[in-house]
Coordinates of C-alpha atoms and ligand atoms in Angstrom, one line a residue:
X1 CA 76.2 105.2 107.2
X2 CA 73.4 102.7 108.5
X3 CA 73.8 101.1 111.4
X4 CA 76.5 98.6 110.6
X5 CA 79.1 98.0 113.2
X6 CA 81.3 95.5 114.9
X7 CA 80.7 93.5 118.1
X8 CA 82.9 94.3 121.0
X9 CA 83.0 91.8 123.1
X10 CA 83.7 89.5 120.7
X11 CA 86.5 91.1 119.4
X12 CA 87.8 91.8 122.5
X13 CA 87.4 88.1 123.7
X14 CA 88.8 86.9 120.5
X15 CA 92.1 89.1 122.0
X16 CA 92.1 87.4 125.1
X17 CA 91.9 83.8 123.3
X18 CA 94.7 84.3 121.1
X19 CA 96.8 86.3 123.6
X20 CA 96.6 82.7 125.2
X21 CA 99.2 80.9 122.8
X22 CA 102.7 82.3 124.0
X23 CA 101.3 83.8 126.9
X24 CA 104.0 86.0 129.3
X25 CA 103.9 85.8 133.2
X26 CA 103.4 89.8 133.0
X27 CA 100.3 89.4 130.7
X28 CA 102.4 89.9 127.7
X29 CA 103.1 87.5 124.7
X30 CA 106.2 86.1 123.6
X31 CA 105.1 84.3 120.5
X32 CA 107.9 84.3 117.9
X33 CA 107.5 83.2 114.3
X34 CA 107.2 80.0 113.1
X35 CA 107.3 78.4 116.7
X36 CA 104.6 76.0 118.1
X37 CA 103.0 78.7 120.0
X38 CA 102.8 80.6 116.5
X39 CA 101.5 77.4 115.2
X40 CA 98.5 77.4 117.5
X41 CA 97.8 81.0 116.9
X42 CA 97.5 80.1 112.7
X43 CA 95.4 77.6 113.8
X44 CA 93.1 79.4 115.6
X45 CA 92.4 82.2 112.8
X46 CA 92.4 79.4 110.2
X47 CA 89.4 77.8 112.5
X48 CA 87.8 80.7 113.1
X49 CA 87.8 82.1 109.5
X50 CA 87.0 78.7 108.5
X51 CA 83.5 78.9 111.0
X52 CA 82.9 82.0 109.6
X53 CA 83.2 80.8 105.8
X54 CA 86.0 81.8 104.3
X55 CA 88.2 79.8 102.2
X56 CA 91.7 79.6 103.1
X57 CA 95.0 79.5 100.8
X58 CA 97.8 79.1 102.0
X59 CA 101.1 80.6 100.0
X60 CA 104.9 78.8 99.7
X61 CA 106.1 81.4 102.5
X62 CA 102.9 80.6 105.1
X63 CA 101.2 83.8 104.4
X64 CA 97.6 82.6 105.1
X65 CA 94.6 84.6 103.3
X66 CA 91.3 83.8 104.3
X67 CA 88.5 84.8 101.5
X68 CA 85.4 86.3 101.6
X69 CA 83.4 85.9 98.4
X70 CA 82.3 89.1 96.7
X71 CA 79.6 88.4 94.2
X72 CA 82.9 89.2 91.0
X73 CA 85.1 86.1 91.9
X74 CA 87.5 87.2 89.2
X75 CA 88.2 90.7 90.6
X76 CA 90.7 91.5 92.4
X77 CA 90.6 91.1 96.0
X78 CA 90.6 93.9 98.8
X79 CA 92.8 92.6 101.2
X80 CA 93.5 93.6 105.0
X81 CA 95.7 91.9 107.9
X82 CA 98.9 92.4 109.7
X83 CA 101.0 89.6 111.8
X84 CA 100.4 87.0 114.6
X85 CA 103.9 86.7 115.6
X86 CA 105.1 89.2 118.2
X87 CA 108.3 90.4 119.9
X88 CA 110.3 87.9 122.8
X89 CA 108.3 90.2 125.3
X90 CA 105.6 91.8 122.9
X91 CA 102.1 92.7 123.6
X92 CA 98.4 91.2 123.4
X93 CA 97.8 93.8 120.3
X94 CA 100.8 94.8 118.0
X95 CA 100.1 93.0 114.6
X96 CA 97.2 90.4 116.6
X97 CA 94.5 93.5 116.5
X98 CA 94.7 94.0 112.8
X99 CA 94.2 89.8 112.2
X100 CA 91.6 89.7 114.9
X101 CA 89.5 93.0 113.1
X102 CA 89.5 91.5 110.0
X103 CA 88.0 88.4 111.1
X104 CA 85.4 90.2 113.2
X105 CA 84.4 92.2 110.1
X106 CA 83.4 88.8 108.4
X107 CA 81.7 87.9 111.4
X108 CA 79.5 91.3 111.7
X109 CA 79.2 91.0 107.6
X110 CA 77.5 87.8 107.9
X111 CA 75.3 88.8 110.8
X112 CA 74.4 91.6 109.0
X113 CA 73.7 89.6 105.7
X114 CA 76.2 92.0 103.7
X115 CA 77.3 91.2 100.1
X116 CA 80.0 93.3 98.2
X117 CA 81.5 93.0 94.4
X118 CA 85.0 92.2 95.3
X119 CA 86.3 89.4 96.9
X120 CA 87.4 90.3 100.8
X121 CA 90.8 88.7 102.0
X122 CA 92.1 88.8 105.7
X123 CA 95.9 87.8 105.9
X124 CA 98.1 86.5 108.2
X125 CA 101.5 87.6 107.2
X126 CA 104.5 85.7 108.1
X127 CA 107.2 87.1 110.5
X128 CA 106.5 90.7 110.4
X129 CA 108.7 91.3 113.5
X130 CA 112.1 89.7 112.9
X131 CA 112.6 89.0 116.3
X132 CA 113.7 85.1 115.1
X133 CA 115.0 85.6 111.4
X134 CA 116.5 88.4 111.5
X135 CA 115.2 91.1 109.4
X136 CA 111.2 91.8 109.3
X137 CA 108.1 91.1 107.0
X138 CA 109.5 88.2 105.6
X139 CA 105.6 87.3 104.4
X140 CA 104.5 90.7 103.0
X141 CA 108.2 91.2 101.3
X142 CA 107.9 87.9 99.5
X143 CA 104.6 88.8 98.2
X144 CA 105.4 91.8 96.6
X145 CA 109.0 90.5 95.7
X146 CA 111.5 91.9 97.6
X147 CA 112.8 88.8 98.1
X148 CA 112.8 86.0 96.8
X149 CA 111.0 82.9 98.0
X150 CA 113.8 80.9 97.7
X151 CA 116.2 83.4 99.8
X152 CA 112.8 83.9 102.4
X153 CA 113.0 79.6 102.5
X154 CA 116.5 79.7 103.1
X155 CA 116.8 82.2 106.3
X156 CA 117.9 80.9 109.3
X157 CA 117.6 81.4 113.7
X158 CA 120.2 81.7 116.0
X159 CA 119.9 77.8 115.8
X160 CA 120.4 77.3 112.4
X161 CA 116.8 76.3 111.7
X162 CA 115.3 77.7 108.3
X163 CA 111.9 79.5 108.0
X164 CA 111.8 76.5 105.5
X165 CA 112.1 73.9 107.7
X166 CA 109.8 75.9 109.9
X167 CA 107.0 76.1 108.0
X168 CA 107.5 72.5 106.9
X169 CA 107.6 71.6 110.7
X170 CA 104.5 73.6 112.1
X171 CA 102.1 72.7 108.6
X172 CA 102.3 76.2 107.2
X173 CA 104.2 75.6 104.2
X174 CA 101.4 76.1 101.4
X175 CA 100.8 74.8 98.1
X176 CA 99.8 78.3 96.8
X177 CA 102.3 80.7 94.5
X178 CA 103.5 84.0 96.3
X179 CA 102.1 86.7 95.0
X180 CA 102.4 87.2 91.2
X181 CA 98.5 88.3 91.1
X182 CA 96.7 91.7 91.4
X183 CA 95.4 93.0 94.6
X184 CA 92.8 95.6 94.1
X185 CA 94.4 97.1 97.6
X186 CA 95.4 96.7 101.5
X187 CA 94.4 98.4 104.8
X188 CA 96.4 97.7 108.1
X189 CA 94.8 98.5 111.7
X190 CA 97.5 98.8 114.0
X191 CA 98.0 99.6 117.2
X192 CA 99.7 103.5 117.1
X193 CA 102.7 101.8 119.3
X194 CA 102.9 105.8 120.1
X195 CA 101.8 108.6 121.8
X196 CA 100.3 111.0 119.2
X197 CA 96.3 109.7 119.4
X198 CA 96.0 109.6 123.3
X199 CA 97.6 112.7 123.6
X200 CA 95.1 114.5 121.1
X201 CA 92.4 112.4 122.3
X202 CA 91.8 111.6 118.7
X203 CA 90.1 107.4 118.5
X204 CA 91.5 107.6 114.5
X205 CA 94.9 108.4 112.7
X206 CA 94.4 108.1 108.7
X207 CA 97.8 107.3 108.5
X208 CA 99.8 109.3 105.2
X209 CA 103.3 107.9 105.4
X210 CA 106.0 105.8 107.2
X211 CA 110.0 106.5 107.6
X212 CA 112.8 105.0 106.0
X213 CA 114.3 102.1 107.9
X214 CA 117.2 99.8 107.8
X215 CA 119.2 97.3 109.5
X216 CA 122.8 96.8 109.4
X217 CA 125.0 93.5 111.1
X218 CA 128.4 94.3 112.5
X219 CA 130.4 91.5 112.9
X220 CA 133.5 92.7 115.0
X221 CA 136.0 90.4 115.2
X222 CA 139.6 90.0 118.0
X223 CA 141.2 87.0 119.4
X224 CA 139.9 84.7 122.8
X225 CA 142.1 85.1 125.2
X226 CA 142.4 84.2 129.2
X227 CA 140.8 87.1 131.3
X228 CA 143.4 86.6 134.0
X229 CA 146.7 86.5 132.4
X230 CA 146.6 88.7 129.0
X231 CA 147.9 91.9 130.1
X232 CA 145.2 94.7 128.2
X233 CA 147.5 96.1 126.0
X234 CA 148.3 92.7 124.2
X235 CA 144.6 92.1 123.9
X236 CA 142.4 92.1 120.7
X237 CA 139.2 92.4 122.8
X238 CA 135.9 92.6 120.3
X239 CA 134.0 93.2 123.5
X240 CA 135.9 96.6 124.1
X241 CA 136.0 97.4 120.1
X242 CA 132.1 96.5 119.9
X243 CA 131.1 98.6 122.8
X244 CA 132.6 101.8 121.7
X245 CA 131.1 100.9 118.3
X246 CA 127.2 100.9 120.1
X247 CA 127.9 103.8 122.1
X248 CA 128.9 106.0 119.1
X249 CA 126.8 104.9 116.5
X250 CA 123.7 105.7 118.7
X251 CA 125.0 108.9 119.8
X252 CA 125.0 109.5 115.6
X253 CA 121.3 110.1 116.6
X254 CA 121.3 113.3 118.6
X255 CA 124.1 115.1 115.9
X256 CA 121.0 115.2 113.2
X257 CA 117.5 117.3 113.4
X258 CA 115.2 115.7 113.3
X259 CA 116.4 112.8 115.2
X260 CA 117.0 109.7 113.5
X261 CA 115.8 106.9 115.3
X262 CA 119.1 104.4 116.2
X263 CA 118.6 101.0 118.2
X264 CA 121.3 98.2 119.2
X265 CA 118.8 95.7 120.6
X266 CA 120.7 92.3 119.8
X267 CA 124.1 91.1 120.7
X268 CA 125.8 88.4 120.3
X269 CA 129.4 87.3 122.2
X270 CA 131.5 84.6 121.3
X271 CA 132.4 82.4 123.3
X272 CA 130.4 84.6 125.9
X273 CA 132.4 83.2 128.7
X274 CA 133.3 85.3 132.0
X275 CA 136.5 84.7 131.7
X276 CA 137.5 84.8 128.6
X277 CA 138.4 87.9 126.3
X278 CA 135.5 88.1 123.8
X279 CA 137.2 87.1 120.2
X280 CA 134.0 88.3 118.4
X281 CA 131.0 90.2 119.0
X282 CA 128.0 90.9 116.3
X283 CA 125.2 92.9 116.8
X284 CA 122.5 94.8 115.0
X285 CA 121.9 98.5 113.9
X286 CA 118.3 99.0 113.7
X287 CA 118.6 103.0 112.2
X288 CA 115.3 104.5 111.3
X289 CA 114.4 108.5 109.8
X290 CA 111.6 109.8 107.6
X291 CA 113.7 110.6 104.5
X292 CA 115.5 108.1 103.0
X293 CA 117.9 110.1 101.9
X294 CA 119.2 111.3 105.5
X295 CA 118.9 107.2 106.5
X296 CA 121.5 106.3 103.7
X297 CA 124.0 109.1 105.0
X298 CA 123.2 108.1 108.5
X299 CA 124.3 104.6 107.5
X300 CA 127.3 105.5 105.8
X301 CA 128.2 107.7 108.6
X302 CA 127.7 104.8 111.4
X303 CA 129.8 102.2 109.0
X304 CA 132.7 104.7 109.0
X305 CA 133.3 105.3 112.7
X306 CA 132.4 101.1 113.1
X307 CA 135.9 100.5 110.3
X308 CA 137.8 104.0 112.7
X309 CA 137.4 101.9 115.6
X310 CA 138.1 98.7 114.2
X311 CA 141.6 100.2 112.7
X312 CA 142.7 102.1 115.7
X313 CA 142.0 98.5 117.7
X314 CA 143.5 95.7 115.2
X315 CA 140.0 94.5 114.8
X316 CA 138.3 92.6 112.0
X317 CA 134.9 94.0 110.7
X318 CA 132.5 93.1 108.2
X319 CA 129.5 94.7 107.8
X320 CA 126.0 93.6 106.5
X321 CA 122.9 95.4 105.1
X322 CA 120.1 93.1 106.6
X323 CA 117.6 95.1 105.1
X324 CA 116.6 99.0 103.9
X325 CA 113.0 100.0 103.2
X326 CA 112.4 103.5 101.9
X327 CA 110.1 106.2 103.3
X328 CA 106.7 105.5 101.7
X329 CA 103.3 108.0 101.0
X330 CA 100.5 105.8 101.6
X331 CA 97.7 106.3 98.4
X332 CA 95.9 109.2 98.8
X333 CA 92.7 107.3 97.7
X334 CA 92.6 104.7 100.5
X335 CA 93.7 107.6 103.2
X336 CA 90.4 109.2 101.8
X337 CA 88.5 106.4 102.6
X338 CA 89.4 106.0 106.2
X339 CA 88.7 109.8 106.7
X340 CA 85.3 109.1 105.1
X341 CA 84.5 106.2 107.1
X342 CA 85.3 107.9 110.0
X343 CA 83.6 110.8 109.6
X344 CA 80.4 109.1 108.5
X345 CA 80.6 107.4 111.6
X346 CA 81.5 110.6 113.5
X347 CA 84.7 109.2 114.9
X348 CA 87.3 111.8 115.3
X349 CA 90.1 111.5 113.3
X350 CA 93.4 112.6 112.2
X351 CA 96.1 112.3 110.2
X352 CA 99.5 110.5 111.4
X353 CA 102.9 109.3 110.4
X354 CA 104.1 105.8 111.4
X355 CA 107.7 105.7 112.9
X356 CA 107.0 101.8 113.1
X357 CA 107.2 99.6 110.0
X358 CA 104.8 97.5 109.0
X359 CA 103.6 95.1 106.6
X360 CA 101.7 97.6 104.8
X361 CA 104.8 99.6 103.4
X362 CA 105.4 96.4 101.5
X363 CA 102.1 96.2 100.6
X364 CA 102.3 99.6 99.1
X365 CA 105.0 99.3 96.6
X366 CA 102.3 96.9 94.5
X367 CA 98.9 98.4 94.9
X368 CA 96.9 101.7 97.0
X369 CA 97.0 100.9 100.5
X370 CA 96.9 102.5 103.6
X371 CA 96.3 101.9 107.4
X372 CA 94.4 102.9 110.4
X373 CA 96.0 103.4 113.9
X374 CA 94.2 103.6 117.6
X375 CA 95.7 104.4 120.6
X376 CA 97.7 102.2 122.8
X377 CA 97.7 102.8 126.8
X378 CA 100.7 105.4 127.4
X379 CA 102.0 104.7 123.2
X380 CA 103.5 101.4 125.1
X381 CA 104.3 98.7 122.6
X382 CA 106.8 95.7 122.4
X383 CA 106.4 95.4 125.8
X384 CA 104.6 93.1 128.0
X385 CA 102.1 95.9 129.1
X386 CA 101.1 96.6 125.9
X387 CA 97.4 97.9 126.4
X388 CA 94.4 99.0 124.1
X389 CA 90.6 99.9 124.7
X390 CA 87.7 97.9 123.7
X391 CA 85.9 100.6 122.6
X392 CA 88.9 101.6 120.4
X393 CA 89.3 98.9 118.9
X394 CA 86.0 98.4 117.9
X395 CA 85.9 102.1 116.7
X396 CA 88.9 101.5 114.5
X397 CA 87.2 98.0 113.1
X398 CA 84.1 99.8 112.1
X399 CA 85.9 102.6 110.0
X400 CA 88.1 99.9 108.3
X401 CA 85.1 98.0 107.8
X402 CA 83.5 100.7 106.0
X403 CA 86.3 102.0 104.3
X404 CA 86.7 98.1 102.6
X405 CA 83.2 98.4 102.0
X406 CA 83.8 101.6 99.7
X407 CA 86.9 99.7 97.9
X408 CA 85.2 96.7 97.8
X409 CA 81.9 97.4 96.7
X410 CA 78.7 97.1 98.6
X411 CA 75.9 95.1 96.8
Ligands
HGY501 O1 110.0 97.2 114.1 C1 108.9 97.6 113.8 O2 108.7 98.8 113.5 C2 107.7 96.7 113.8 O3 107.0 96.9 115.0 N1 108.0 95.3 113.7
MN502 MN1 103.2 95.3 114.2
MN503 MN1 106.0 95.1 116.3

């Protein structure tokens, strides 16, 4: 497998100037999408591919793709990325490694004077976390039309701003159609964000699959009242409704083997006053399992006991299906090139399932793709003390170098 390989430090110091933009007083990053630190971030990899020579388009929902010429301009590309934005209080790697890899794979490519038939792209998708807008991989979904550009455009924050006006705002709002063309296929090198790898002390998952996930918005809905005077049985308190709601939608969880995954992470109270009953309440299911099958029933079975409550408390309730992504088998052709890349390079390796999502599922429903995972300190991720090792990550950016290689054709 010749001696091609990656430069460590520079990837590693390429980390440590990106983690810069949003930068946490715990050494975390909170770098949401679309935001001026998100900005800076584009700007860097834009610069940096740029140095490196690769052309950059930019498409009408700010996925950026930076191109490495193969010596077939017309065929279709290879492409690999993830996502620059993180989580309120992410981590220095989760999305940021697989950006960062792809760029230092051009960089040890040109050093090494490498040419290959198809064209190479690194992308920067747009909001794969959701922290801001709501529901996740609003790039990668566009690009393989799961929504629509106009109804990606037309999102909205807590503050009413649109990724539109966003992307218009922070220059990232390209010229370039979304999607629409073929992609010869995608690899994603992640972070694990869990335990299995530095448990096994395994540097490689090949991964084969990812669960089911979705994400439902309960609006609950009672009357303000004064906190002092209402006696409690007169009160329509979405507070009280709400609560019960969380605590028994999450206990849905431990009733099913194996567990489904069931997260209430985001709340919001209105008027959120201390003294004054809460006259609505909305928050969001995040319900995740491996078979699709037994997430629909666990939805159902969570929107049922939400409309019991509601009933037995003279509460309004709507409910909204933010988003449902079914479980996906990553193509068995691209999971055989990372075991082969690893193997050549006598990197230990294993298969692995993904309980996160990423942009890759999306990626998946349009051509073969697959990703490659490393450990993370402890399996910590989206949190502050997020952690990886150098020499991991440069492991895992030398297997997905050579597995592009092998798609993409070395000259
Ligand atoms: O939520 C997820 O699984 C991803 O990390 N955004
Ligand atoms: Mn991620
Ligand atoms: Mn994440």
């Amino acid at each position: 497998m010749n001696n091609l390989r990656c430069d460590t430090q520079r990837l590693w110091d390429a980390h440590a100037a990106m983690a810069v933009f949003g930068a946490t007083a715990k050494g975390g990053v909170g770098r949401l999408a679309l935001t001026d630190d998100d900005k800076n971030a584009r700007d860097l990899f834009v610069n940096r591919a740029q140095a490196a020579g690769c052309d950059i388009r930019i498409d009408g929902v700010g996925n950026i793709f930076a191109r490495r010429a193969g010596t077939l301009p017309g065929a279709a590309p290879v492409m690999t990325g993830s996502h620059l934005d993180t989580q309120p209080l992410g981590g220095r790697f989760d999305g940021i490694f697989g950006v960062l890899a792809g760029l230092e794979i051009v960089n040890a490519l040109n050093d090494a004077g490498v040419r290959h038939e198809k064209p190479i792209d690194i992308v920067c998708w747009t909001d794969e976390e959701g922290a801001r807008f709501g529901d996740g991989c609003l790039g990668s979904s566009a690009f393989i039309g799961g929504r629509t550009v106009a109804e990606t455009l037309a999102l909205t924050d807590a503050d009413g701003a649109s990724v539109g006006s966003e992307l218009q705002r922070i220059g990232y709002a390209g010229p370039d159609p979304v999607g629409g063309y073929p992609v010869d296929s995608f690899f994603e090198i992640h972070i694990e964000q869990g335990p299995v790898l530095e448990n096994a002390g395994i540097r490689i998952g090949a991964v084969v699959g990812a669960q089911a996930g979705a994400v439902h918005e309960i609006t609950v809905t009672g009357e303000e009242g004064h906190a002092g005077t209402l006696p409690m049985t007169l009160r329509r308190d979405a507070m009280h409704g709400a609560a019960e709601m969380i605590h028994k939608v999450v206990d849905v969880a431990f009733d099913i083997e194996p567990h489904p995954v069931i997260t209430v992470g985001h709340v919001r109270v209105r008027p959120n006053s201390r003294n004054t009953i809460p006259g609505q309440v909305v928050f969001t299911i995040d319900s995740r399992h491996p078979v699709s099958a037994t997430l629909k029933a666990v939805g159902s079975r969570m929107i049922a006991i939400c409309g019991g409550i509601a009933a037995a408390r003279g509460l309004g309730l709507s409910v909204h299906q933010k988003g449902h992504r079914d479980a996906v088998a990553f193509h068995p052709d691209c999971i055989q090139a990372v075991r082969d890349a690893a193997t050549a390079l006598g990197i230990p390796h294993m298969d692995i399932f993904s309980g996160a999502g990423h942009d890759a599922i999306y990626l998946a429903r349009i051509c073969p793709s697959d990703m490659i995972f490393v450990p993370c300190e402890g399996g910590i991720s989206h949190n502050e003390s997020e952690n990886a090792r150098p020499e991991d990550l440069a492991a895992g950016t030398d297997v997905l170098m050579h597995a592009l290689l092998a798609r993409a054709g070395r000259v």
